[in-house]
mmCIF file of C-alpha atoms in Angstrom:
data_model
loop_
_atom_site.group_PDB
_atom_site.id
_atom_site.type_symbol
_atom_site.label_atom_id
_atom_site.label_comp_id
_atom_site.label_asym_id
_atom_site.label_seq_id
_atom_site.Cartn_x
_atom_site.Cartn_y
_atom_site.Cartn_z
ATOM 1 C CA UNK P 1 -17.909 -0.896 -14.377
ATOM 2 C CA UNK P 2 -16.874 -1.339 -17.804
ATOM 3 C CA UNK P 3 -17.124 -4.862 -19.069
ATOM 4 C CA UNK P 4 -14.679 -7.524 -19.892
ATOM 5 C CA UNK P 5 -14.894 -6.049 -23.914
ATOM 6 C CA UNK P 6 -14.163 -2.567 -22.586
ATOM 7 C CA UNK P 7 -11.733 -3.305 -20.509
ATOM 8 C CA UNK P 8 -9.996 -5.298 -23.127
ATOM 9 C CA UNK P 9 -10.201 -2.745 -25.776
ATOM 10 C CA UNK P 10 -8.682 -0.609 -23.563
ATOM 11 C CA UNK P 11 -5.984 -2.422 -23.264
ATOM 12 C CA UNK P 12 -5.642 -3.275 -26.839
ATOM 13 C CA UNK P 13 -5.319 1.325 -27.014
ATOM 14 C CA UNK P 14 -2.525 1.345 -24.906
ATOM 15 C CA UNK P 15 -0.654 -0.589 -27.139
ATOM 16 C CA UNK P 16 -0.916 0.076 -30.145
ATOM 17 C CA UNK P 17 -0.748 4.235 -28.345
ATOM 18 C CA UNK P 18 2.886 2.131 -27.333
ATOM 19 C CA UNK P 19 3.703 1.354 -30.122
ATOM 20 C CA UNK P 20 2.808 4.044 -31.870
ATOM 21 C CA UNK P 21 4.927 6.436 -29.386
ATOM 22 C CA UNK P 22 8.617 3.724 -29.859
ATOM 23 C CA UNK P 23 7.876 4.578 -33.385
ATOM 24 C CA UNK P 24 7.588 8.015 -33.560
ATOM 25 C CA UNK P 25 8.009 10.148 -30.564
ATOM 26 C CA UNK P 26 12.630 10.918 -30.099
ATOM 27 C CA UNK P 27 12.141 10.619 -26.171
ATOM 28 C CA UNK P 28 10.432 7.225 -26.116
ATOM 29 C CA UNK P 29 12.904 5.924 -28.654
ATOM 30 C CA UNK P 30 15.960 5.712 -26.796
ATOM 31 C CA UNK P 31 14.624 4.436 -23.668
ATOM 32 C CA UNK P 32 16.432 1.471 -22.426
ATOM 33 C CA UNK P 33 15.191 -0.963 -19.690
ATOM 34 C CA UNK P 34 18.159 0.522 -17.863
ATOM 35 C CA UNK P 35 16.656 4.196 -18.266
ATOM 36 C CA UNK P 36 13.538 3.228 -17.500
ATOM 37 C CA UNK P 37 14.515 0.914 -14.296
ATOM 38 C CA UNK P 38 14.376 4.589 -11.968
ATOM 39 C CA UNK P 39 11.003 6.046 -13.630
ATOM 40 C CA UNK P 40 9.765 2.737 -12.680
ATOM 41 C CA UNK P 41 10.439 2.755 -8.943
ATOM 42 C CA UNK P 42 9.769 6.398 -8.312
ATOM 43 C CA UNK P 43 6.041 5.470 -9.828
ATOM 44 C CA UNK P 44 5.822 2.388 -7.739
ATOM 45 C CA UNK P 45 6.296 5.272 -4.224
ATOM 46 C CA UNK P 46 3.504 7.304 -6.081
ATOM 47 C CA UNK P 47 1.002 5.025 -6.272
ATOM 48 C CA UNK P 48 2.295 3.836 -2.002
ATOM 49 C CA UNK P 49 1.402 7.349 -0.959
ATOM 50 C CA UNK P 50 -2.107 7.850 -3.347
ATOM 51 C CA UNK P 51 -2.453 4.637 -1.645
ATOM 52 C CA UNK P 52 -1.795 5.518 2.171
ATOM 53 C CA UNK P 53 -3.472 9.086 1.502
ATOM 54 C CA UNK P 54 -6.448 6.462 0.477
ATOM 55 C CA UNK P 55 -6.691 9.093 -2.443
ATOM 56 C CA UNK P 56 -8.508 6.766 -5.020
ATOM 57 C CA UNK P 57 -8.946 8.500 -8.037
ATOM 58 C CA UNK P 58 -5.127 9.437 -7.986
ATOM 59 C CA UNK P 59 -4.173 5.717 -7.477
ATOM 60 C CA UNK P 60 -6.395 5.335 -10.416
ATOM 61 C CA UNK P 61 -3.806 7.924 -12.779
ATOM 62 C CA UNK P 62 -0.428 6.272 -10.465
ATOM 63 C CA UNK P 63 -1.676 2.164 -11.662
ATOM 64 C CA UNK P 64 -2.118 3.760 -14.936
ATOM 65 C CA UNK P 65 1.730 4.953 -14.634
ATOM 66 C CA UNK P 66 2.818 2.026 -13.855
ATOM 67 C CA UNK P 67 0.954 -0.227 -16.157
ATOM 68 C CA UNK P 68 2.368 2.095 -19.077
ATOM 69 C CA UNK P 69 5.886 0.938 -17.364
ATOM 70 C CA UNK P 70 4.447 -2.608 -18.009
ATOM 71 C CA UNK P 71 3.922 -1.730 -21.004
ATOM 72 C CA UNK P 72 7.078 -0.141 -22.107
ATOM 73 C CA UNK P 73 9.460 -3.607 -20.798
ATOM 74 C CA UNK P 74 7.250 -5.626 -22.544
ATOM 75 C CA UNK P 75 7.557 -3.832 -25.701
ATOM 76 C CA UNK P 76 11.577 -3.439 -26.121
ATOM 77 C CA UNK P 77 10.826 -7.133 -25.417
ATOM 78 C CA UNK P 78 9.118 -7.708 -28.156
ATOM 79 C CA UNK P 79 11.710 -5.816 -30.001
ATOM 80 C CA UNK P 80 14.573 -7.841 -29.509
ATOM 81 C CA UNK P 81 12.237 -11.195 -29.846
ATOM 82 C CA UNK P 82 12.677 -12.334 -26.133
ATOM 83 C CA UNK P 83 9.635 -11.604 -24.561
ATOM 84 C CA UNK P 84 5.934 -9.704 -24.921
ATOM 85 C CA UNK P 85 3.032 -8.882 -23.597
ATOM 86 C CA UNK P 86 1.166 -12.482 -23.960
ATOM 87 C CA UNK P 87 4.571 -14.056 -22.396
ATOM 88 C CA UNK P 88 4.060 -11.536 -19.728
ATOM 89 C CA UNK P 89 1.137 -12.512 -18.719
ATOM 90 C CA UNK P 90 0.396 -16.371 -19.729
ATOM 91 C CA UNK P 91 3.674 -16.404 -17.314
ATOM 92 C CA UNK P 92 1.647 -14.722 -14.362
ATOM 93 C CA UNK P 93 -1.276 -17.034 -14.851
ATOM 94 C CA UNK P 94 0.941 -20.047 -15.121
ATOM 95 C CA UNK P 95 2.826 -19.277 -11.547
ATOM 96 C CA UNK P 96 -0.781 -18.359 -10.418
ATOM 97 C CA UNK P 97 -2.331 -21.665 -11.091
ATOM 98 C CA UNK P 98 0.513 -23.422 -10.229
ATOM 99 C CA UNK P 99 0.461 -21.697 -6.752
ATOM 100 C CA UNK P 100 -2.949 -21.971 -5.874
ATOM 101 C CA UNK P 101 -3.136 -25.540 -6.027
ATOM 102 C CA UNK P 102 -6.557 -25.190 -3.284
ATOM 103 C CA UNK P 103 -8.435 -23.626 -6.121
ATOM 104 C CA UNK P 104 -7.017 -25.430 -9.241
ATOM 105 C CA UNK P 105 -6.124 -28.583 -8.383
ATOM 106 C CA UNK P 106 -7.462 -31.016 -4.721
ATOM 107 C CA UNK P 107 -4.868 -29.939 -1.845
ATOM 108 C CA UNK P 108 -7.288 -28.671 0.506
ATOM 109 C CA UNK P 109 -6.539 -25.495 3.166
ATOM 110 C CA UNK P 110 -8.068 -24.090 6.461
ATOM 111 C CA UNK P 111 -6.949 -20.470 5.871
ATOM 112 C CA UNK P 112 -4.809 -17.563 4.352
ATOM 113 C CA UNK P 113 -2.165 -19.491 6.696
ATOM 114 C CA UNK P 114 -1.916 -22.244 4.704
ATOM 115 C CA UNK P 115 -2.236 -20.657 1.717
ATOM 116 C CA UNK P 116 0.837 -18.882 2.635
ATOM 117 C CA UNK P 117 2.947 -21.884 3.801
ATOM 118 C CA UNK P 118 1.776 -23.450 0.803
ATOM 119 C CA UNK P 119 3.187 -21.064 -1.565
ATOM 120 C CA UNK P 120 6.110 -21.191 -0.271
ATOM 121 C CA UNK P 121 6.598 -25.190 -0.179
ATOM 122 C CA UNK P 122 6.435 -25.246 -4.138
ATOM 123 C CA UNK P 123 8.434 -21.989 -4.887
ATOM 124 C CA UNK P 124 10.927 -23.949 -3.236
ATOM 125 C CA UNK P 125 9.917 -27.253 -5.188
ATOM 126 C CA UNK P 126 11.113 -24.943 -8.333
ATOM 127 C CA UNK P 127 14.092 -24.989 -7.659
ATOM 128 C CA UNK P 128 14.290 -21.959 -5.167
ATOM 129 C CA UNK P 129 17.294 -23.030 -2.910
ATOM 130 C CA UNK P 130 15.900 -20.593 -0.331
ATOM 131 C CA UNK P 131 12.857 -18.962 0.619
ATOM 132 C CA UNK P 132 14.874 -15.490 1.013
ATOM 133 C CA UNK P 133 15.888 -16.286 -3.049
ATOM 134 C CA UNK P 134 12.218 -14.035 -3.997
ATOM 135 C CA UNK P 135 13.484 -10.771 -1.338
ATOM 136 C CA UNK P 136 14.822 -7.951 -3.962
ATOM 137 C CA UNK P 137 18.730 -6.900 -2.967
ATOM 138 C CA UNK P 138 17.243 -2.951 -3.340
ATOM 139 C CA UNK P 139 14.300 -2.921 -0.555
ATOM 140 C CA UNK P 140 14.717 -0.341 1.699
ATOM 141 C CA UNK P 141 16.025 -2.398 4.766
ATOM 142 C CA UNK P 142 12.630 -1.455 6.338
ATOM 143 C CA UNK P 143 11.085 -3.227 4.247
ATOM 144 C CA UNK P 144 13.051 -6.060 3.621
ATOM 145 C CA UNK P 145 12.732 -7.044 6.698
ATOM 146 C CA UNK P 146 9.521 -7.312 6.722
ATOM 147 C CA UNK P 147 9.755 -9.430 4.087
ATOM 148 C CA UNK P 148 12.141 -11.933 5.348
ATOM 149 C CA UNK P 149 10.420 -12.181 8.290
ATOM 150 C CA UNK P 150 7.133 -12.774 6.454
ATOM 151 C CA UNK P 151 8.887 -14.871 4.014
ATOM 152 C CA UNK P 152 10.653 -16.918 7.178
ATOM 153 C CA UNK P 153 7.059 -17.496 8.971
ATOM 154 C CA UNK P 154 6.167 -19.269 5.756
ATOM 155 C CA UNK P 155 8.069 -22.358 6.571
ATOM 156 C CA UNK P 156 7.281 -22.061 10.097
ATOM 157 C CA UNK P 157 10.523 -20.355 11.165
ATOM 158 C CA UNK P 158 8.456 -18.253 14.056
ATOM 159 C CA UNK P 159 7.994 -17.089 17.631
ATOM 160 C CA UNK P 160 4.005 -18.496 18.325
ATOM 161 C CA UNK P 161 2.691 -15.782 20.853
ATOM 162 C CA UNK P 162 3.554 -11.999 20.413
ATOM 163 C CA UNK P 163 3.912 -11.712 23.669
ATOM 164 C CA UNK P 164 6.731 -13.840 23.343
ATOM 165 C CA UNK P 165 8.329 -10.856 20.365
ATOM 166 C CA UNK P 166 7.462 -8.058 22.983
ATOM 167 C CA UNK P 167 10.264 -9.612 25.768
ATOM 168 C CA UNK P 168 12.405 -10.309 22.928
ATOM 169 C CA UNK P 169 12.175 -6.417 21.770
ATOM 170 C CA UNK P 170 12.755 -6.026 25.783
ATOM 171 C CA UNK P 171 15.554 -7.766 25.305
ATOM 172 C CA UNK P 172 17.215 -5.933 22.323
ATOM 173 C CA UNK P 173 16.993 -2.713 24.364
ATOM 174 C CA UNK P 174 18.802 -3.802 27.241
ATOM 175 C CA UNK P 175 21.378 -4.689 24.826
ATOM 176 C CA UNK P 176 21.495 -1.831 22.810
ATOM 177 C CA UNK P 177 21.305 0.558 26.281
ATOM 178 C CA UNK P 178 24.738 -1.529 27.261
ATOM 179 C CA UNK P 179 26.417 -0.738 24.241
ATOM 180 C CA UNK P 180 25.577 2.646 25.022
ATOM 181 C CA UNK P 181 26.796 3.333 27.753
ATOM 182 C CA UNK P 182 30.118 1.808 26.761
ATOM 183 C CA UNK P 183 30.412 3.894 23.798
ATOM 184 C CA UNK P 184 31.156 1.055 21.390
ATOM 185 C CA UNK P 185 29.449 3.191 18.040
ATOM 186 C CA UNK P 186 29.784 -0.967 16.519
ATOM 187 C CA UNK P 187 28.483 -2.668 18.602
ATOM 188 C CA UNK P 188 25.917 0.008 19.264
ATOM 189 C CA UNK P 189 25.066 0.500 15.665
ATOM 190 C CA UNK P 190 24.907 -3.979 15.885
ATOM 191 C CA UNK P 191 22.011 -3.629 18.826
ATOM 192 C CA UNK P 192 20.420 -0.719 16.879
ATOM 193 C CA UNK P 193 20.054 -2.573 14.339
ATOM 194 C CA UNK P 194 18.264 -5.499 16.043
ATOM 195 C CA UNK P 195 16.182 -3.566 17.497
ATOM 196 C CA UNK P 196 13.880 -2.575 15.210
ATOM 197 C CA UNK P 197 14.653 -5.998 13.835
ATOM 198 C CA UNK P 198 12.606 -7.456 16.919
ATOM 199 C CA UNK P 199 10.444 -4.589 16.474
ATOM 200 C CA UNK P 200 9.232 -4.582 12.928
ATOM 201 C CA UNK P 201 8.860 -8.464 14.189
ATOM 202 C CA UNK P 202 6.746 -7.474 16.365
ATOM 203 C CA UNK P 203 4.304 -4.739 14.341
ATOM 204 C CA UNK P 204 3.919 -8.128 11.875
ATOM 205 C CA UNK P 205 2.323 -10.006 14.831
ATOM 206 C CA UNK P 206 0.316 -7.073 15.810
ATOM 207 C CA UNK P 207 -0.825 -6.717 12.044
ATOM 208 C CA UNK P 208 0.466 -3.411 11.535
ATOM 209 C CA UNK P 209 2.776 -2.838 8.242
ATOM 210 C CA UNK P 210 6.093 -1.052 9.777
ATOM 211 C CA UNK P 211 6.328 0.975 6.480
ATOM 212 C CA UNK P 212 2.561 2.761 6.327
ATOM 213 C CA UNK P 213 2.725 2.889 10.030
ATOM 214 C CA UNK P 214 6.327 4.907 9.667
ATOM 215 C CA UNK P 215 5.746 6.391 6.745
ATOM 216 C CA UNK P 216 1.577 7.336 8.587
ATOM 217 C CA UNK P 217 4.091 9.107 10.623
ATOM 218 C CA UNK P 218 6.229 11.413 8.997
ATOM 219 C CA UNK P 219 3.772 12.819 6.912
ATOM 220 C CA UNK P 220 1.713 13.537 10.935
ATOM 221 C CA UNK P 221 5.362 14.797 11.441
ATOM 222 C CA UNK P 222 5.738 16.911 8.403
ATOM 223 C CA UNK P 223 1.980 18.606 8.725
ATOM 224 C CA UNK P 224 2.327 19.451 12.374
ATOM 225 C CA UNK P 225 6.088 20.701 12.162
ATOM 226 C CA UNK P 226 4.594 23.172 8.788
ATOM 227 C CA UNK P 227 1.887 24.215 10.651
ATOM 228 C CA UNK P 228 4.500 25.166 13.499
ATOM 229 C CA UNK P 229 5.972 27.038 10.560
ATOM 230 C CA UNK P 230 3.366 29.097 9.208
ATOM 231 C CA UNK P 231 2.437 29.914 12.879
ATOM 232 C CA UNK P 232 6.017 31.016 13.528
ATOM 233 C CA UNK P 233 5.817 32.918 10.349
ATOM 234 C CA UNK P 234 2.256 34.834 11.870
ATOM 235 C CA UNK P 235 3.628 35.941 14.523
ATOM 236 C CA UNK P 236 6.860 37.294 12.784
ATOM 237 C CA UNK P 237 8.878 34.867 15.037
ATOM 238 C CA UNK P 238 12.321 33.532 13.448
ATOM 239 C CA UNK P 239 12.459 29.369 14.559
ATOM 240 C CA UNK P 240 15.990 29.122 15.206
ATOM 241 C CA UNK P 241 15.235 31.774 17.787
ATOM 242 C CA UNK P 242 12.581 30.483 18.932
ATOM 243 C CA UNK P 243 12.799 28.525 22.247
ATOM 244 C CA UNK P 244 11.307 24.639 22.667
ATOM 245 C CA UNK P 245 8.710 26.120 25.042
ATOM 246 C CA UNK P 246 7.524 28.217 22.030
ATOM 247 C CA UNK P 247 7.542 26.325 19.498
ATOM 248 C CA UNK P 248 6.109 23.725 21.558
ATOM 249 C CA UNK P 249 2.479 25.798 22.501
ATOM 250 C CA UNK P 250 2.132 25.771 18.343
ATOM 251 C CA UNK P 251 3.453 22.071 18.127
ATOM 252 C CA UNK P 252 0.300 21.341 20.557
ATOM 253 C CA UNK P 253 -2.316 23.580 18.703
ATOM 254 C CA UNK P 254 -1.139 21.859 15.566
ATOM 255 C CA UNK P 255 -2.126 18.288 17.155
ATOM 256 C CA UNK P 256 -5.556 19.446 17.916
ATOM 257 C CA UNK P 257 -6.568 20.362 14.750
ATOM 258 C CA UNK P 258 -6.019 16.422 13.149
#
């Protein structure tokens, strides 16, 4: 691994390159925080994909893309004299020191749950009006639900046992079935949302990240379906003309190859 000196030199090199691109490259010169925003979100998702695939070389490359965006935003901030990369780094350093009094102060903790509870209490003391203020509005709904539940659990608003949450899932499923039978679309949607919310909560109690779990299932489905498409072509079949029984043969073959 690189020494601290080499790491700092690499960051200095990136800062210099960013300065040069901002001054000389037509595309880089015209970018704003607003124009970069959707690209940053895309890069973050690509990093997430690489992590799920456990492709460490790709993780390294995608981290570089995300780091570039951080440097880019800081450069733009420096041009308006609002902040630069040092301000960004010092701000997060100050926050980390303040929110880890068990490391940089005299607070005692027993485990990670104690740390989480302290973290949320400190945020409220810093002026946050709600523990939910830190949940971005634009998060995808599944991720947002998980973060909401994680946040409120940090201040003690939580179930005590996984079985309680599972019983809640069953209760919500029953309420959904009632509305399905009644045929009320608006209430069906509301109850379906409650089922999803309770399932996400149950995943948290099982130590499962629901976003990762669903994405792994997405990837698994895509792989199996593409195998099915390939095999159908090999035998000269058009999938829309195949029966479910015929497709199931290839689907089950795909499962055996995982």
